[in-house]
PDB file of C-alpha atoms in Angstrom:
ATOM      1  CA  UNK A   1      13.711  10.913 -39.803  1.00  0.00           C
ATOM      2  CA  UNK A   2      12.670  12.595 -36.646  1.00  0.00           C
ATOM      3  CA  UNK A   3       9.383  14.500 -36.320  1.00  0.00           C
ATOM      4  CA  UNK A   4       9.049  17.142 -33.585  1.00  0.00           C
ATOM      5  CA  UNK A   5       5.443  18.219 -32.972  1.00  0.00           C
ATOM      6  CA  UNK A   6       5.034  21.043 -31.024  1.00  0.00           C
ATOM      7  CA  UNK A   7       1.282  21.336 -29.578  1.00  0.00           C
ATOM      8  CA  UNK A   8      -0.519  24.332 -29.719  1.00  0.00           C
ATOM      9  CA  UNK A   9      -3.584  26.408 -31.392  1.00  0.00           C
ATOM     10  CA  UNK A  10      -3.297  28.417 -34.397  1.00  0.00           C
ATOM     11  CA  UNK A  11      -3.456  32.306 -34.705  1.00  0.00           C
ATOM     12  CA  UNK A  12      -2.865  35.259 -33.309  1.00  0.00           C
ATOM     13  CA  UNK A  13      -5.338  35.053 -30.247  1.00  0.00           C
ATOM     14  CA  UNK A  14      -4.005  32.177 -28.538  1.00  0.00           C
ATOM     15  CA  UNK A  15      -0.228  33.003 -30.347  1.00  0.00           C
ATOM     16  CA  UNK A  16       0.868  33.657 -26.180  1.00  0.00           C
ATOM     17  CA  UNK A  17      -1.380  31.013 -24.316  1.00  0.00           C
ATOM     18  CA  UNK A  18       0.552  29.204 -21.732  1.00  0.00           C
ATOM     19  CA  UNK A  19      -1.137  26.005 -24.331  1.00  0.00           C
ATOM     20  CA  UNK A  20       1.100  27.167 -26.941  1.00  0.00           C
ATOM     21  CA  UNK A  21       4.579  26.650 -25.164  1.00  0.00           C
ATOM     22  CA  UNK A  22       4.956  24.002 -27.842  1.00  0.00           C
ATOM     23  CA  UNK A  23       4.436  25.869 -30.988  1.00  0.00           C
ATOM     24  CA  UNK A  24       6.974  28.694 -29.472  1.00  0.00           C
ATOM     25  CA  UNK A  25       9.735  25.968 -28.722  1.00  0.00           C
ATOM     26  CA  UNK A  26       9.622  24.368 -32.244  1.00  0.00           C
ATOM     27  CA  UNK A  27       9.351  28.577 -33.393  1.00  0.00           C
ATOM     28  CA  UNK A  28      12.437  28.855 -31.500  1.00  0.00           C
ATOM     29  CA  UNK A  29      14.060  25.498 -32.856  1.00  0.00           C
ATOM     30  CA  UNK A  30      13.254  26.926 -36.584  1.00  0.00           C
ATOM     31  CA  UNK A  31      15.327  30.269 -35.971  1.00  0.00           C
ATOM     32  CA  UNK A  32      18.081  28.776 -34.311  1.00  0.00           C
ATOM     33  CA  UNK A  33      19.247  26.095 -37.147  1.00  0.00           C
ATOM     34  CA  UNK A  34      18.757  26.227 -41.243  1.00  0.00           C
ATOM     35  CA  UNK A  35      15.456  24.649 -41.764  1.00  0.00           C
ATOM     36  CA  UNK A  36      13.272  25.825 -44.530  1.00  0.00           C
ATOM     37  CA  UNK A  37      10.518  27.990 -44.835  1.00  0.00           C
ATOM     38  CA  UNK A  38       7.174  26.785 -43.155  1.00  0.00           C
ATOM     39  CA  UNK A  39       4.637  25.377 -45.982  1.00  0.00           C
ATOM     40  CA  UNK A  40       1.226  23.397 -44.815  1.00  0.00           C
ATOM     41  CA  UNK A  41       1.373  20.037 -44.914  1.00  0.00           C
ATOM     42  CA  UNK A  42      -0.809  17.582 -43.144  1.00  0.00           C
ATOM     43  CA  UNK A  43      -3.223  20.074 -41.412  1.00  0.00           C
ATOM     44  CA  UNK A  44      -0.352  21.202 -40.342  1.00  0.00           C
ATOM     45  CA  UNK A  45       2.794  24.071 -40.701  1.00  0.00           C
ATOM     46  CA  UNK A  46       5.759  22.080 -41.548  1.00  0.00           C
ATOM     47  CA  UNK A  47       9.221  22.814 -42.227  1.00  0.00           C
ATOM     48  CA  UNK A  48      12.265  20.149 -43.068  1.00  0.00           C
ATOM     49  CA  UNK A  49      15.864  20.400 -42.238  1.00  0.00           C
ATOM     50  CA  UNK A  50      18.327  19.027 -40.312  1.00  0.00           C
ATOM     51  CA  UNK A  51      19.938  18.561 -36.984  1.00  0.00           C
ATOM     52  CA  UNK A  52      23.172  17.097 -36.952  1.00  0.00           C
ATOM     53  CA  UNK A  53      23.110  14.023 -39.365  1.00  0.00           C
ATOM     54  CA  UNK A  54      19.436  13.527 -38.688  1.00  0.00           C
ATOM     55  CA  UNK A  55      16.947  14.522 -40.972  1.00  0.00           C
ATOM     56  CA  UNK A  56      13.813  16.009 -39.075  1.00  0.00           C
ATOM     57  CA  UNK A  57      10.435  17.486 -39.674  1.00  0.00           C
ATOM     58  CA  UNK A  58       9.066  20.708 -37.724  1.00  0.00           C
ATOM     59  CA  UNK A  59       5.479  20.657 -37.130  1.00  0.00           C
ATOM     60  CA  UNK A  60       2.645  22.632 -36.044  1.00  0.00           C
ATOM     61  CA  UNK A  61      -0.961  21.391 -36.121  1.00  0.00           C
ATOM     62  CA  UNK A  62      -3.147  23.732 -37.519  1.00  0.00           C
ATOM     63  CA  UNK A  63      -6.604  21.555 -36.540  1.00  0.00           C
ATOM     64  CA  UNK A  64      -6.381  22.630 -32.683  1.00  0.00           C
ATOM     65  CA  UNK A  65      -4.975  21.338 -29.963  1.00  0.00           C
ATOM     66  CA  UNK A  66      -7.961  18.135 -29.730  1.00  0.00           C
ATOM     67  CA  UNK A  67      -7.457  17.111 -32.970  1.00  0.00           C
ATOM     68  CA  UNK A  68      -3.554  17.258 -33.029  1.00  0.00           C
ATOM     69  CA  UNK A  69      -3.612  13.210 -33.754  1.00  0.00           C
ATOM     70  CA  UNK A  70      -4.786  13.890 -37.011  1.00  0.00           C
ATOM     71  CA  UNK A  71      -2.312  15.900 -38.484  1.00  0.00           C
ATOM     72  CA  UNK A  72       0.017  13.505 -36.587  1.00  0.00           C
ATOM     73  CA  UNK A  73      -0.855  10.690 -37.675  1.00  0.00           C
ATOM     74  CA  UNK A  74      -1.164  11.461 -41.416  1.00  0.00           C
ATOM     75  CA  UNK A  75       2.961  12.286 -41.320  1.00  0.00           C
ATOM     76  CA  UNK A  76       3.723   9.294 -39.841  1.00  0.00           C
ATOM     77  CA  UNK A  77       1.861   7.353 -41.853  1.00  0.00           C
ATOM     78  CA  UNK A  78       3.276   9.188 -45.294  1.00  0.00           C
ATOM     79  CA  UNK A  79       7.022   9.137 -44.133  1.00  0.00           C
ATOM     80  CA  UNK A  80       6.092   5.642 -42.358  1.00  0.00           C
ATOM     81  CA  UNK A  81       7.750   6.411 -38.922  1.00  0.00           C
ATOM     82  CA  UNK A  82       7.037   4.805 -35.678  1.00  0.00           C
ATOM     83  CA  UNK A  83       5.965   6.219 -32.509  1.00  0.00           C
ATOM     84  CA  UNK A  84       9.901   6.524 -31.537  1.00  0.00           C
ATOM     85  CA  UNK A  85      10.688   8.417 -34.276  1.00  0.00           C
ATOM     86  CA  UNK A  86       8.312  11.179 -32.760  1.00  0.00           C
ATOM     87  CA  UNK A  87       8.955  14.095 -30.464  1.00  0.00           C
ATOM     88  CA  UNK A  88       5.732  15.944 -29.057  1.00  0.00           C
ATOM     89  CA  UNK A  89       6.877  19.384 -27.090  1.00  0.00           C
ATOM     90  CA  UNK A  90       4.199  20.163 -24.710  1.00  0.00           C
ATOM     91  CA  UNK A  91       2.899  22.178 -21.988  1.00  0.00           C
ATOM     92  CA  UNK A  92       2.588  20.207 -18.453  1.00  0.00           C
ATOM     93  CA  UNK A  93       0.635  21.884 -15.283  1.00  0.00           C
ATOM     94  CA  UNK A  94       2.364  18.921 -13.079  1.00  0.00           C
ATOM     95  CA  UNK A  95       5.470  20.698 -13.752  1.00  0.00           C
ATOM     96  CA  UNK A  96       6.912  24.055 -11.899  1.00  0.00           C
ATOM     97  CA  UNK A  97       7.074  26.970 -14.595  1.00  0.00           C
ATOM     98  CA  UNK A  98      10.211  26.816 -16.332  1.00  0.00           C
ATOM     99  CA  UNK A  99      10.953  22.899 -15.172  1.00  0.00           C
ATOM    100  CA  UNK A 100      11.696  19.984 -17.994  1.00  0.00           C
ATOM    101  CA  UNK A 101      10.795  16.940 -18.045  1.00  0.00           C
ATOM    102  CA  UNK A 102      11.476  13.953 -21.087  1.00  0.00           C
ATOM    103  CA  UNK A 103       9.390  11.615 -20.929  1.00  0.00           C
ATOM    104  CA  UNK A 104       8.985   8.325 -23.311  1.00  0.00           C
ATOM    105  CA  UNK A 105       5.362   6.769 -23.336  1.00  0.00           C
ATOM    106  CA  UNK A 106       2.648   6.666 -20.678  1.00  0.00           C
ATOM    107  CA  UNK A 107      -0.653   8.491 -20.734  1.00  0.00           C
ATOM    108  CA  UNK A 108      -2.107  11.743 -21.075  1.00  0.00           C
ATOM    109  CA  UNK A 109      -2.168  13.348 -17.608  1.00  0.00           C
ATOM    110  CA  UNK A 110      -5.525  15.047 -19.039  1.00  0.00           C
ATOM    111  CA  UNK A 111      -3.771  16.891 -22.048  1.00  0.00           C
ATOM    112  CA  UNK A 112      -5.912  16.572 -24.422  1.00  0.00           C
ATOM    113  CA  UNK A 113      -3.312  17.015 -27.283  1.00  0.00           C
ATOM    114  CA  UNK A 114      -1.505  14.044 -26.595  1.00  0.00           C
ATOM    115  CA  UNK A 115      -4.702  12.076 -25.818  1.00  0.00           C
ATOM    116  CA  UNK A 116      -5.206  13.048 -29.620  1.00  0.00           C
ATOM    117  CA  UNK A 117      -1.949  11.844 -30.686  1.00  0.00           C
ATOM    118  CA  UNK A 118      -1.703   8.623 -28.583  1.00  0.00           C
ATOM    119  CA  UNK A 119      -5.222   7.847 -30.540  1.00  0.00           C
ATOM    120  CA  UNK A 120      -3.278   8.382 -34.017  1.00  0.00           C
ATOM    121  CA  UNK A 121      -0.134   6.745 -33.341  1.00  0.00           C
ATOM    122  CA  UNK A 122       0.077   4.737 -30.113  1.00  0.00           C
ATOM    123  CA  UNK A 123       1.874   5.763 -27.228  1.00  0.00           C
ATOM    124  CA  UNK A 124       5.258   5.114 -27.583  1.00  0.00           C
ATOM    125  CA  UNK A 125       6.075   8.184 -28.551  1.00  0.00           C
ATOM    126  CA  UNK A 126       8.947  10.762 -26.494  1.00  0.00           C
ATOM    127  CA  UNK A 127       7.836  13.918 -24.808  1.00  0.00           C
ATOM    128  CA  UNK A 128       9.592  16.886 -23.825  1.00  0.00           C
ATOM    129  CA  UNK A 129       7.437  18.493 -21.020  1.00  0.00           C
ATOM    130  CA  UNK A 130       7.287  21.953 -20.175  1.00  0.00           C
ATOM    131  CA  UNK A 131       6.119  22.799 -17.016  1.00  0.00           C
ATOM    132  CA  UNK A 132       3.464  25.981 -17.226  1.00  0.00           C
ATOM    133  CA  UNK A 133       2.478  25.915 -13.070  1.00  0.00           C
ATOM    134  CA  UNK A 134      -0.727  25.007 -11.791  1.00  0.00           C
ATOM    135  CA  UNK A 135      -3.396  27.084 -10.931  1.00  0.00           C
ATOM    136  CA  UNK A 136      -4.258  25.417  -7.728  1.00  0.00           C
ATOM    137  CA  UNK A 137      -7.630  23.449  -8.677  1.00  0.00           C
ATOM    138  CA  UNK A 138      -8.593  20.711 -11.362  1.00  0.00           C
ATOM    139  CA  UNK A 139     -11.079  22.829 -12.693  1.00  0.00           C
ATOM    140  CA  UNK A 140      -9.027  26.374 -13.273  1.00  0.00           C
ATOM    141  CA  UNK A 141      -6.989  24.092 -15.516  1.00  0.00           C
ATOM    142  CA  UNK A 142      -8.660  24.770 -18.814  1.00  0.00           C
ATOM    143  CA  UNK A 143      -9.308  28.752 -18.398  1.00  0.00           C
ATOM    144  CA  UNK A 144      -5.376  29.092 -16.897  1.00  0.00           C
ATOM    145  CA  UNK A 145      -3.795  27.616 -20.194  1.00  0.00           C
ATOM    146  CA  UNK A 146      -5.920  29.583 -22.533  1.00  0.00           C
ATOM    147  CA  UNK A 147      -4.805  32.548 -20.618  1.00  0.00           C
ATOM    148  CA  UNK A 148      -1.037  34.288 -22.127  1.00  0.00           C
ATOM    149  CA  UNK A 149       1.575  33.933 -19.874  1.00  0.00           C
ATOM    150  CA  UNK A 150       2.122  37.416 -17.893  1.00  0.00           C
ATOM    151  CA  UNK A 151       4.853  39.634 -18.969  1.00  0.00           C
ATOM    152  CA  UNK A 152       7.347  38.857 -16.055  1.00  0.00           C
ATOM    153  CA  UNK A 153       7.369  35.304 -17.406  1.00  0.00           C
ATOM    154  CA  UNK A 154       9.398  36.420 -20.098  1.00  0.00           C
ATOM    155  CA  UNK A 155      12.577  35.893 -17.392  1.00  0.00           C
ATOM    156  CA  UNK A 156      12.312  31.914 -18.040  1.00  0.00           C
ATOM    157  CA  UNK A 157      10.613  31.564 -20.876  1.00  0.00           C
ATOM    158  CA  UNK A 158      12.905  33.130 -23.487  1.00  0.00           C
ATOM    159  CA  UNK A 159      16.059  31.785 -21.977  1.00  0.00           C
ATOM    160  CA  UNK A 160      14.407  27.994 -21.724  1.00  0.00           C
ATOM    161  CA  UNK A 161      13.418  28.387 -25.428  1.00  0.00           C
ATOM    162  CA  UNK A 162      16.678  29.177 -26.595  1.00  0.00           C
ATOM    163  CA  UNK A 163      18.242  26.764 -24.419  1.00  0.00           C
ATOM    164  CA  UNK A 164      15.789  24.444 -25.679  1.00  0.00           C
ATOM    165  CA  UNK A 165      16.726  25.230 -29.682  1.00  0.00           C
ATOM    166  CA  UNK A 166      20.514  24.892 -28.548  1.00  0.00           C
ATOM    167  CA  UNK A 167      20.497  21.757 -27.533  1.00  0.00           C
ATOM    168  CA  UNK A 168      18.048  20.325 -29.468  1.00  0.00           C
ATOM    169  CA  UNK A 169      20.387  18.214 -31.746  1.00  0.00           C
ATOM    170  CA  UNK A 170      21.054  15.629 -28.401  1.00  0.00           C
ATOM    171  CA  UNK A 171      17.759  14.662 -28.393  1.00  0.00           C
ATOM    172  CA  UNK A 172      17.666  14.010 -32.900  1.00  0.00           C
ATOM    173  CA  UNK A 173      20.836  11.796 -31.412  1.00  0.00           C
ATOM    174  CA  UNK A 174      18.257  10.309 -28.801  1.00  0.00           C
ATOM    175  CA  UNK A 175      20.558  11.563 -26.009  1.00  0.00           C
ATOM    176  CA  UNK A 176      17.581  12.561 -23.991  1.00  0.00           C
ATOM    177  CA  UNK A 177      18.740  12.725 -20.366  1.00  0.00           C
ATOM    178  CA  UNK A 178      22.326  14.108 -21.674  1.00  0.00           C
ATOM    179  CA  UNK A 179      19.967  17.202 -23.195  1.00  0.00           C
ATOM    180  CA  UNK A 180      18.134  17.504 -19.952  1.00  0.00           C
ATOM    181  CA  UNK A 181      21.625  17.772 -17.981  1.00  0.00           C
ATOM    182  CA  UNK A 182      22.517  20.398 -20.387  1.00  0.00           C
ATOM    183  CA  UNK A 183      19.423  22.354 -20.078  1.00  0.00           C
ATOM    184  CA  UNK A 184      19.885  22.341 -16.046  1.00  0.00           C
ATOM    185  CA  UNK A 185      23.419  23.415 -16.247  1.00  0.00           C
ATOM    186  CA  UNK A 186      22.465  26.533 -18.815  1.00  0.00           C
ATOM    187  CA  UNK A 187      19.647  27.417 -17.418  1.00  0.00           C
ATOM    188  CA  UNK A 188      20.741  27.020 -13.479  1.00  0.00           C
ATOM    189  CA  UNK A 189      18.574  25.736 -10.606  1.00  0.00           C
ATOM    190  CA  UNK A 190      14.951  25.836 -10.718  1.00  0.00           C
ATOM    191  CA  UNK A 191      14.029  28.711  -8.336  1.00  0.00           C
ATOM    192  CA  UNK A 192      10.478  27.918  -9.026  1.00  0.00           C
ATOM    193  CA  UNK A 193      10.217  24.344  -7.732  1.00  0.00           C
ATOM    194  CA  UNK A 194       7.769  23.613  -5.045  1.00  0.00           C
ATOM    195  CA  UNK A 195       6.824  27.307  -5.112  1.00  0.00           C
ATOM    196  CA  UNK A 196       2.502  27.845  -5.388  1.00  0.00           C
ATOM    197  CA  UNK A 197       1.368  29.195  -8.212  1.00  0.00           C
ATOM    198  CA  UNK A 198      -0.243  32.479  -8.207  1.00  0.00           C
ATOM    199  CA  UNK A 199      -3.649  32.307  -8.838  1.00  0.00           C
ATOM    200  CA  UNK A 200      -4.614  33.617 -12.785  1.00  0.00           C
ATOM    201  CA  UNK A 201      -6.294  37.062 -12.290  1.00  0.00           C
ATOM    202  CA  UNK A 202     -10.415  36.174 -12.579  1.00  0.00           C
ATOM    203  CA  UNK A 203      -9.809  32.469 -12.010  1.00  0.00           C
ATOM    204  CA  UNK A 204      -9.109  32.570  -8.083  1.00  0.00           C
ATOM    205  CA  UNK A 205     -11.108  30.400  -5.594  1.00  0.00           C
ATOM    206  CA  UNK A 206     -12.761  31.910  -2.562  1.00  0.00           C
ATOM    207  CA  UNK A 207     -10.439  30.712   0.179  1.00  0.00           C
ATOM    208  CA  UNK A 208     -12.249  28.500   2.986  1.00  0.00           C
ATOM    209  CA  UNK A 209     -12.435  30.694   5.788  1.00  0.00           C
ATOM    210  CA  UNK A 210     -12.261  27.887   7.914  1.00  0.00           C
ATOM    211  CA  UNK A 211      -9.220  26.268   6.666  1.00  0.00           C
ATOM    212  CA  UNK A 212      -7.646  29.785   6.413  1.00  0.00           C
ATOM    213  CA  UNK A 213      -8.512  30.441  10.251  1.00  0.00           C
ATOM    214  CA  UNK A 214      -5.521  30.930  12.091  1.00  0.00           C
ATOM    215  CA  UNK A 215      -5.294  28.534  15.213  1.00  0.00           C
ATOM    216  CA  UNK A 216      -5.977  30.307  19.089  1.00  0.00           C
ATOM    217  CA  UNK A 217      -2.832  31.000  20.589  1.00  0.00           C
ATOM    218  CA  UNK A 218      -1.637  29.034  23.616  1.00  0.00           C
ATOM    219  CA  UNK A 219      -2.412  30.734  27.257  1.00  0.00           C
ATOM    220  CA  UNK A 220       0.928  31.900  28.458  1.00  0.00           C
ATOM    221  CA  UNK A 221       2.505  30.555  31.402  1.00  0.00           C
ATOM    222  CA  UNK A 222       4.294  33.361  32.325  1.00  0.00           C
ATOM    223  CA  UNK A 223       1.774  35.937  32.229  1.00  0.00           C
ATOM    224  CA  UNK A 224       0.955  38.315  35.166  1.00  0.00           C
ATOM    225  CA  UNK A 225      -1.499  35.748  36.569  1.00  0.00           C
ATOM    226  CA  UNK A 226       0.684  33.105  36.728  1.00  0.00           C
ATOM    227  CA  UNK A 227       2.308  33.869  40.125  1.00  0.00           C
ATOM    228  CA  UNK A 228      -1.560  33.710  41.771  1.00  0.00           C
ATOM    229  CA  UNK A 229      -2.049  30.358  40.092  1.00  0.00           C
ATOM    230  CA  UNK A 230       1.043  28.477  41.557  1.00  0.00           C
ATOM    231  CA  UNK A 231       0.177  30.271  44.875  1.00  0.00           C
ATOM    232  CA  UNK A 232      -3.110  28.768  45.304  1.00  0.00           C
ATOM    233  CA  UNK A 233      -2.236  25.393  43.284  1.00  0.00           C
ATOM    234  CA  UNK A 234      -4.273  26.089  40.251  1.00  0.00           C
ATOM    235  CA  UNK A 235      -3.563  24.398  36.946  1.00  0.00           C
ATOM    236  CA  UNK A 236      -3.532  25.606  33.909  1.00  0.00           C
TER     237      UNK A 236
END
């Protein structure tokens, strides 16, 4: 069995955070193929069906995002799966908005929702990243996830979740960099890479006027002084 987690908080109020990117990709995952109705489960939302000959297990922690381990943990202790047999869909600020990323093992990076689940479980489990931009400063980080994403985001998002729910069976067949291929060639290019991301509206940092001084510009050497100066043998 195959248990994708996506990582989130529950209800309406945070239904649109850029933090919940996980719980609208395994939303998204749930439409697109025949799995059955959500029931709660582990602390959880849960729904079981299949993708290709692999039997999997939606889920959606309902104990909030920094105590995801525990629902977590309790499946894979019930259906007795190990760390492999676990796929955690996640928000990443590291990552341009609208960039992937599958990653197997490693640490947090400062998500607390996987530092959760790494507690529960181990490590060793696979992630698919999502990349949600960065708002420019280690401590905007918390406010700029809780915030929804704007309304133009809709141009990546929805495409990249239904992308995402397309070619979701690869990865139940552990094809992960075959699904990540995929994903590049239906979704195109990433226009967004190395790009800055615009500050959240209430969450921008006084620019240092200093840094944001523009340098003096050189003298010109051709200017109408110039003549005089070679004249008498002046330098500049």
């Amino acid at each position: 069995m195959l248990m994708i987690v996506g990582l989130g908080n529950p209800g309406p109020k945070y239904a649109r955070n850029r933090h919940n990117i996980g719980f609208m990709a395994v939303d998204a995952v749930h439409r697109h193929h025949r799995f059955g109705p959500w029931r709660q489960r582990f602390h959880a939302d849960v729904s079981e069906g299949t993708l290709g000959d692999q039997k999997c297990l939606l889920m959606k922690p309902l104990t909030f995002m920094n105590r995801s381990g525990q629902s977590v943990g309790e499946a894979a202790t019930f259906f007795k799966l190990a760390p492999a047999d676990v796929l955690v869909i996640h928000d990443e600020v590291d990552l341009p908005p609208g960039k992937i990323r599958m990653k197997t093992g490693g640490g947090a990076g400062g998500h607390n929702g996987l530092r959760s689940i790494t507690g529960a479980i181990g490590d060793g489990y696979r992630r698919l990243r999502i990349g949600v931009g960065h708002p420019g400063a280690r401590e905007l980080v918390s406010g700029y996830v809780l915030h929804d994403f704007a309304k133009a985001e809709a141009e990546w998002i929805d495409p990249l979740l239904d992308a995402t729910a397309e070619f979701v069976p690869l990865l139940a067949e552990g094809k992960d960099s075959t699904f990540g291929n995929r994903m590049h060639e239906k979704l195109g290019p990433d226009d967004n890479a190395g790009k800055k991301q615009k500050p959240v509206s209430g969450l921008e940092k006084k620019a240092d006027s200093k840094s944001e001084a523009a340098p003096a510009p050189a003298e010109s050497k051709t200017g109408p002084f110039a003549g005089l100066k070679r004249l008498f043998g002046l330098r500049d």
